[in-house]
Amino acid sequence: SLCPRRRQCWNRFTRKRLLTRRMDTGASSFDALFEEANDLASQRSFRLAAAKYREAIQLEPRRPVAHFNLGCALERSGETETAAMSFHAAMQRYPEDSSPWAESAAASFNCLTQDSSPTPRATPSWFMSDEALKRLSSRVEAATSDDPLTKRGRLQAITMRAAVLASDATGFKPPWPTGPRTAAELREAAALFQEAAAGAGGDGDLQKDLEVRAAACSAASSVLLPQSVENRADVSKPKADKMKLRSRQDGEQTRW
């Protein structure tokens, strides 16, 4: 038999081995469930895939890729509101301003805009502020500009930025509170919609829709621009009249 000191060391060593084995088993179980979910998703069994992703998340809740893939499965199943929450969970776990972070944010935004009135539990704080959305969409677009991200991720990122800048210029009623847009913002939205249309060459309907939205933003910006120039002229005209009157009065005072 072991002496008390050696028995204590042995018990500590045994507990450490058991703990390591449980951690290894948990990691391998996560990988197995994750791969099984991916296989189900590739077979278009999205509801079954979502169930497996949820099981994997229970084992490793900090793994953002499982939350993201769950969002994809839920979106394909038509559960856009729950999908938005999963994409937002992935966004919170990825490093900020990284490509996966940006793709998760854009995917969450895309799901939220498919519902005219998303419920408060599915709505993150940045979705309820026009200025916050402008800042976020700018970061999302910038995070995907120089990175070889997936085609779908880049397309969603620039479409998000364009939709935020366009507001209701394309006939779309935004489900977030919006304010007025400048001609420069609408021109940027038109350029981004055009870029997205060029990147959606394999989907004719999507490409046509994006081109229509680009044309609408361009037309709206051209309407705004003359008004802003005219307004500046109207403002400067009284100033010019005042200067003429003052110079005339100065001249009269000089003659006296």
Short mmCIF file of C-alpha atoms in Angstrom, two decimals:
data_model
loop_
_atom_site.label_atom_id
_atom_site.label_comp_id
_atom_site.label_asym_id
_atom_site.label_seq_id
_atom_site.Cartn_x
_atom_site.Cartn_y
_atom_site.Cartn_z
CA SER A 1 0.00 0.00 0.00
CA LEU A 2 1.05 3.62 -0.61
CA CYS A 3 2.07 5.91 2.17
CA PRO A 4 -0.31 8.82 2.86
CA ARG A 5 1.95 11.33 1.08
CA ARG A 6 2.38 9.18 -2.02
CA ARG A 7 -1.35 8.38 -2.04
CA GLN A 8 -2.12 12.12 -1.97
CA CYS A 9 0.21 12.77 -4.91
CA TRP A 10 -1.29 9.80 -6.80
CA ASN A 11 -4.83 11.01 -6.22
CA ARG A 12 -3.89 14.51 -7.43
CA PHE A 13 -2.25 13.03 -10.54
CA THR A 14 -5.28 10.80 -11.20
CA ARG A 15 -7.72 13.72 -10.87
CA LYS A 16 -5.61 15.75 -13.31
CA ARG A 17 -5.64 12.89 -15.84
CA LEU A 18 -9.39 12.49 -15.52
CA LEU A 19 -9.93 16.22 -15.96
CA THR A 20 -7.69 16.28 -19.04
CA ARG A 21 -9.52 13.27 -20.46
CA ARG A 22 -12.89 14.97 -19.94
CA MET A 23 -11.65 18.12 -21.66
CA ASP A 24 -10.29 16.10 -24.57
CA THR A 25 -13.54 14.16 -24.81
CA GLY A 26 -15.51 17.43 -24.77
CA ALA A 27 -13.38 18.90 -27.55
CA SER A 28 -13.67 15.77 -29.69
CA SER A 29 -17.43 15.65 -29.05
CA PHE A 30 -17.71 19.27 -30.18
CA ASP A 31 -15.77 18.51 -33.35
CA ALA A 32 -17.88 15.43 -34.05
CA LEU A 33 -21.14 17.31 -33.54
CA PHE A 34 -19.89 20.26 -35.58
CA GLU A 35 -18.88 18.05 -38.51
CA GLU A 36 -22.19 16.15 -38.32
CA ALA A 37 -24.06 19.48 -38.41
CA ASN A 38 -22.01 20.61 -41.42
CA ASP A 39 -22.82 17.36 -43.23
CA LEU A 40 -26.54 17.80 -42.52
CA ALA A 41 -26.39 21.40 -43.76
CA SER A 42 -24.67 20.31 -46.98
CA GLN A 43 -27.59 17.89 -47.49
CA ARG A 44 -29.99 20.84 -46.96
CA SER A 45 -31.34 19.31 -43.74
CA PHE A 46 -31.13 22.70 -42.06
CA ARG A 47 -33.39 22.05 -39.08
CA LEU A 48 -31.48 18.91 -38.12
CA ALA A 49 -28.22 20.78 -38.65
CA ALA A 50 -29.40 23.58 -36.35
CA ALA A 51 -30.16 21.04 -33.62
CA LYS A 52 -26.62 19.61 -33.88
CA TYR A 53 -25.05 23.07 -33.86
CA ARG A 54 -26.97 23.81 -30.66
CA GLU A 55 -25.63 20.63 -29.07
CA ALA A 56 -22.10 21.65 -30.06
CA ILE A 57 -22.62 25.14 -28.62
CA GLN A 58 -23.67 23.62 -25.29
CA LEU A 59 -20.24 21.98 -25.13
CA GLU A 60 -18.22 24.96 -26.38
CA PRO A 61 -20.33 28.14 -26.08
CA ARG A 62 -17.36 30.42 -26.75
CA ARG A 63 -16.70 29.06 -30.24
CA PRO A 64 -18.04 31.77 -32.62
CA VAL A 65 -18.03 29.58 -35.72
CA ALA A 66 -20.74 27.34 -34.24
CA HIS A 67 -22.96 30.37 -33.56
CA PHE A 68 -22.37 31.64 -37.10
CA ASN A 69 -23.16 28.29 -38.73
CA LEU A 70 -26.26 27.98 -36.55
CA GLY A 71 -27.35 31.37 -37.88
CA CYS A 72 -26.88 30.14 -41.45
CA ALA A 73 -28.95 27.01 -40.81
CA LEU A 74 -31.71 28.98 -39.10
CA GLU A 75 -31.80 31.56 -41.91
CA ARG A 76 -32.15 28.80 -44.49
CA SER A 77 -34.98 27.35 -42.38
CA GLY A 78 -36.84 30.66 -42.52
CA GLU A 79 -36.21 31.55 -38.86
CA THR A 80 -34.64 34.91 -39.65
CA GLU A 81 -35.17 36.52 -36.25
CA THR A 82 -33.49 33.68 -34.35
CA ALA A 83 -30.80 33.59 -37.02
CA ALA A 84 -30.09 37.29 -36.42
CA MET A 85 -29.54 36.52 -32.73
CA SER A 86 -27.10 33.72 -33.57
CA PHE A 87 -25.15 35.91 -35.99
CA HIS A 88 -25.01 38.62 -33.33
CA ALA A 89 -23.70 36.05 -30.82
CA ALA A 90 -20.95 35.14 -33.30
CA MET A 91 -20.18 38.83 -33.83
CA GLN A 92 -19.72 39.31 -30.07
CA ARG A 93 -17.23 36.43 -29.91
CA TYR A 94 -15.07 37.28 -32.92
CA PRO A 95 -12.31 39.93 -32.58
CA GLU A 96 -13.71 43.35 -33.46
CA ASP A 97 -12.96 44.68 -36.97
CA SER A 98 -11.88 41.24 -38.18
CA SER A 99 -13.38 39.79 -41.35
CA PRO A 100 -15.48 37.13 -39.53
CA TRP A 101 -16.74 39.85 -37.14
CA ALA A 102 -17.81 41.98 -40.10
CA GLU A 103 -19.46 39.06 -41.89
CA SER A 104 -21.40 38.18 -38.73
CA ALA A 105 -22.58 41.78 -38.27
CA ALA A 106 -23.69 42.02 -41.91
CA ALA A 107 -25.52 38.69 -41.70
CA SER A 108 -27.32 39.80 -38.53
CA PHE A 109 -28.32 43.09 -40.18
CA ASN A 110 -29.55 41.25 -43.27
CA CYS A 111 -31.82 39.00 -41.19
CA LEU A 112 -33.18 41.91 -39.15
CA THR A 113 -34.12 43.88 -42.28
CA GLN A 114 -36.14 40.96 -43.64
CA ASP A 115 -38.69 41.62 -40.89
CA SER A 116 -40.56 44.94 -40.93
CA SER A 117 -40.76 44.98 -37.12
CA PRO A 118 -38.27 42.67 -35.36
CA THR A 119 -39.04 41.99 -31.71
CA PRO A 120 -36.99 43.82 -29.06
CA ARG A 121 -35.36 40.59 -27.81
CA ALA A 122 -33.80 40.04 -31.24
CA THR A 123 -32.79 43.66 -31.77
CA PRO A 124 -29.27 44.74 -30.73
CA SER A 125 -28.73 48.31 -29.55
CA TRP A 126 -26.84 49.32 -32.71
CA PHE A 127 -29.89 48.47 -34.83
CA MET A 128 -32.07 51.03 -33.06
CA SER A 129 -29.85 54.05 -33.78
CA ASP A 130 -29.31 55.58 -37.21
CA GLU A 131 -25.94 57.06 -36.27
CA ALA A 132 -24.80 53.82 -34.63
CA LEU A 133 -25.72 51.92 -37.80
CA LYS A 134 -23.79 54.38 -39.95
CA ARG A 135 -20.68 53.91 -37.79
CA LEU A 136 -21.03 50.13 -37.65
CA SER A 137 -21.68 49.72 -41.38
CA SER A 138 -18.61 51.84 -42.15
CA ARG A 139 -16.45 49.56 -39.97
CA VAL A 140 -18.01 46.44 -41.51
CA GLU A 141 -17.33 47.65 -45.04
CA ALA A 142 -13.76 48.65 -44.15
CA ALA A 143 -13.03 45.30 -42.48
CA THR A 144 -13.87 43.43 -45.69
CA SER A 145 -12.23 45.79 -48.20
CA ASP A 146 -8.67 44.39 -48.18
CA ASP A 147 -9.32 40.84 -47.03
CA PRO A 148 -9.91 37.82 -49.28
CA LEU A 149 -13.23 37.14 -47.57
CA THR A 150 -15.84 34.82 -49.01
CA LYS A 151 -17.78 36.35 -51.88
CA ARG A 152 -21.03 36.13 -49.92
CA GLY A 153 -19.51 37.89 -46.91
CA ARG A 154 -18.17 40.81 -48.93
CA LEU A 155 -21.47 41.11 -50.79
CA GLN A 156 -23.42 41.27 -47.53
CA ALA A 157 -20.99 43.81 -46.04
CA ILE A 158 -21.23 46.33 -48.87
CA THR A 159 -24.98 45.77 -49.23
CA MET A 160 -25.37 46.54 -45.52
CA ARG A 161 -23.42 49.80 -45.85
CA ALA A 162 -25.36 50.77 -48.98
CA ALA A 163 -28.75 50.02 -47.39
CA VAL A 164 -27.92 52.09 -44.30
CA LEU A 165 -26.81 55.07 -46.39
CA ALA A 166 -29.71 54.77 -48.81
CA SER A 167 -32.35 54.73 -46.06
CA ASP A 168 -35.73 55.02 -47.86
CA ALA A 169 -34.34 56.37 -51.17
CA THR A 170 -34.91 53.00 -52.87
CA GLY A 171 -38.54 52.68 -51.76
CA PHE A 172 -37.55 50.37 -48.89
CA LYS A 173 -38.99 51.33 -45.50
CA PRO A 174 -36.18 50.81 -42.96
CA PRO A 175 -37.22 49.07 -39.71
CA TRP A 176 -34.81 51.29 -37.77
CA PRO A 177 -35.28 55.04 -37.02
CA THR A 178 -33.65 57.03 -39.81
CA GLY A 179 -32.81 60.66 -40.53
CA PRO A 180 -32.25 62.70 -43.70
CA ARG A 181 -29.48 61.72 -46.11
CA THR A 182 -27.03 63.96 -47.95
CA ALA A 183 -26.27 63.79 -51.65
CA ALA A 184 -22.78 62.45 -50.84
CA GLU A 185 -24.23 59.59 -48.77
CA LEU A 186 -26.64 58.66 -51.54
CA ARG A 187 -23.85 58.72 -54.14
CA GLU A 188 -21.78 56.39 -51.94
CA ALA A 189 -24.79 54.09 -51.57
CA ALA A 190 -25.24 54.04 -55.37
CA ALA A 191 -21.58 53.11 -55.89
CA LEU A 192 -21.76 50.32 -53.32
CA PHE A 193 -24.98 48.89 -54.78
CA GLN A 194 -23.28 48.93 -58.17
CA GLU A 195 -20.25 47.09 -56.74
CA ALA A 196 -22.56 44.53 -55.13
CA ALA A 197 -24.39 44.05 -58.44
CA ALA A 198 -21.08 43.39 -60.20
CA GLY A 199 -20.22 40.80 -57.55
CA ALA A 200 -23.57 39.02 -57.87
CA GLY A 201 -23.05 37.99 -61.48
CA GLY A 202 -24.24 34.43 -60.87
CA ASP A 203 -27.63 35.55 -59.55
CA GLY A 204 -29.50 37.47 -62.24
CA ASP A 205 -32.45 38.50 -60.07
CA LEU A 206 -30.23 39.79 -57.28
CA GLN A 207 -28.01 41.62 -59.74
CA LYS A 208 -31.00 43.35 -61.33
CA ASP A 209 -32.42 44.33 -57.92
CA LEU A 210 -29.10 45.84 -56.83
CA GLU A 211 -28.77 47.78 -60.10
CA VAL A 212 -32.28 49.20 -59.62
CA ARG A 213 -31.39 50.30 -56.09
CA ALA A 214 -28.16 51.88 -57.33
CA ALA A 215 -30.10 53.85 -59.97
CA ALA A 216 -32.64 54.99 -57.35
CA CYS A 217 -29.89 56.30 -55.05
CA SER A 218 -28.17 58.05 -57.94
CA ALA A 219 -31.43 59.73 -58.99
CA ALA A 220 -32.17 60.78 -55.41
CA SER A 221 -28.70 62.31 -55.02
CA SER A 222 -29.07 64.29 -58.25
CA VAL A 223 -32.35 65.71 -56.96
CA LEU A 224 -30.78 66.71 -53.65
CA LEU A 225 -27.69 68.34 -55.14
CA PRO A 226 -29.38 71.22 -57.05
CA GLN A 227 -31.49 71.96 -53.99
CA SER A 228 -28.44 72.26 -51.79
CA VAL A 229 -26.72 74.53 -54.34
CA GLU A 230 -29.88 76.64 -54.66
CA ASN A 231 -30.18 76.87 -50.88
CA ARG A 232 -26.60 78.09 -50.62
CA ALA A 233 -27.32 80.69 -53.31
CA ASP A 234 -30.43 81.85 -51.45
CA VAL A 235 -28.42 82.21 -48.26
CA SER A 236 -25.58 84.09 -49.94
CA LYS A 237 -27.88 86.47 -51.85
CA PRO A 238 -29.13 88.44 -48.78
CA LYS A 239 -25.53 88.72 -47.60
CA ALA A 240 -24.52 90.21 -50.96
CA ASP A 241 -27.46 92.65 -50.86
CA LYS A 242 -26.46 93.75 -47.36
CA MET A 243 -22.88 94.35 -48.51
CA LYS A 244 -24.08 96.46 -51.46
CA LEU A 245 -26.32 98.50 -49.19
CA ARG A 246 -23.52 99.04 -46.69
CA SER A 247 -21.08 100.14 -49.42
CA ARG A 248 -23.70 102.55 -50.77
CA GLN A 249 -24.23 104.02 -47.31
CA ASP A 250 -20.46 104.31 -46.83
CA GLY A 251 -20.23 106.16 -50.14
CA GLU A 252 -22.98 108.55 -49.15
CA GLN A 253 -21.28 109.20 -45.83
CA THR A 254 -18.01 109.89 -47.67
CA ARG A 255 -19.69 112.38 -49.98
CA TRP A 256 -21.20 114.20 -47.02
#
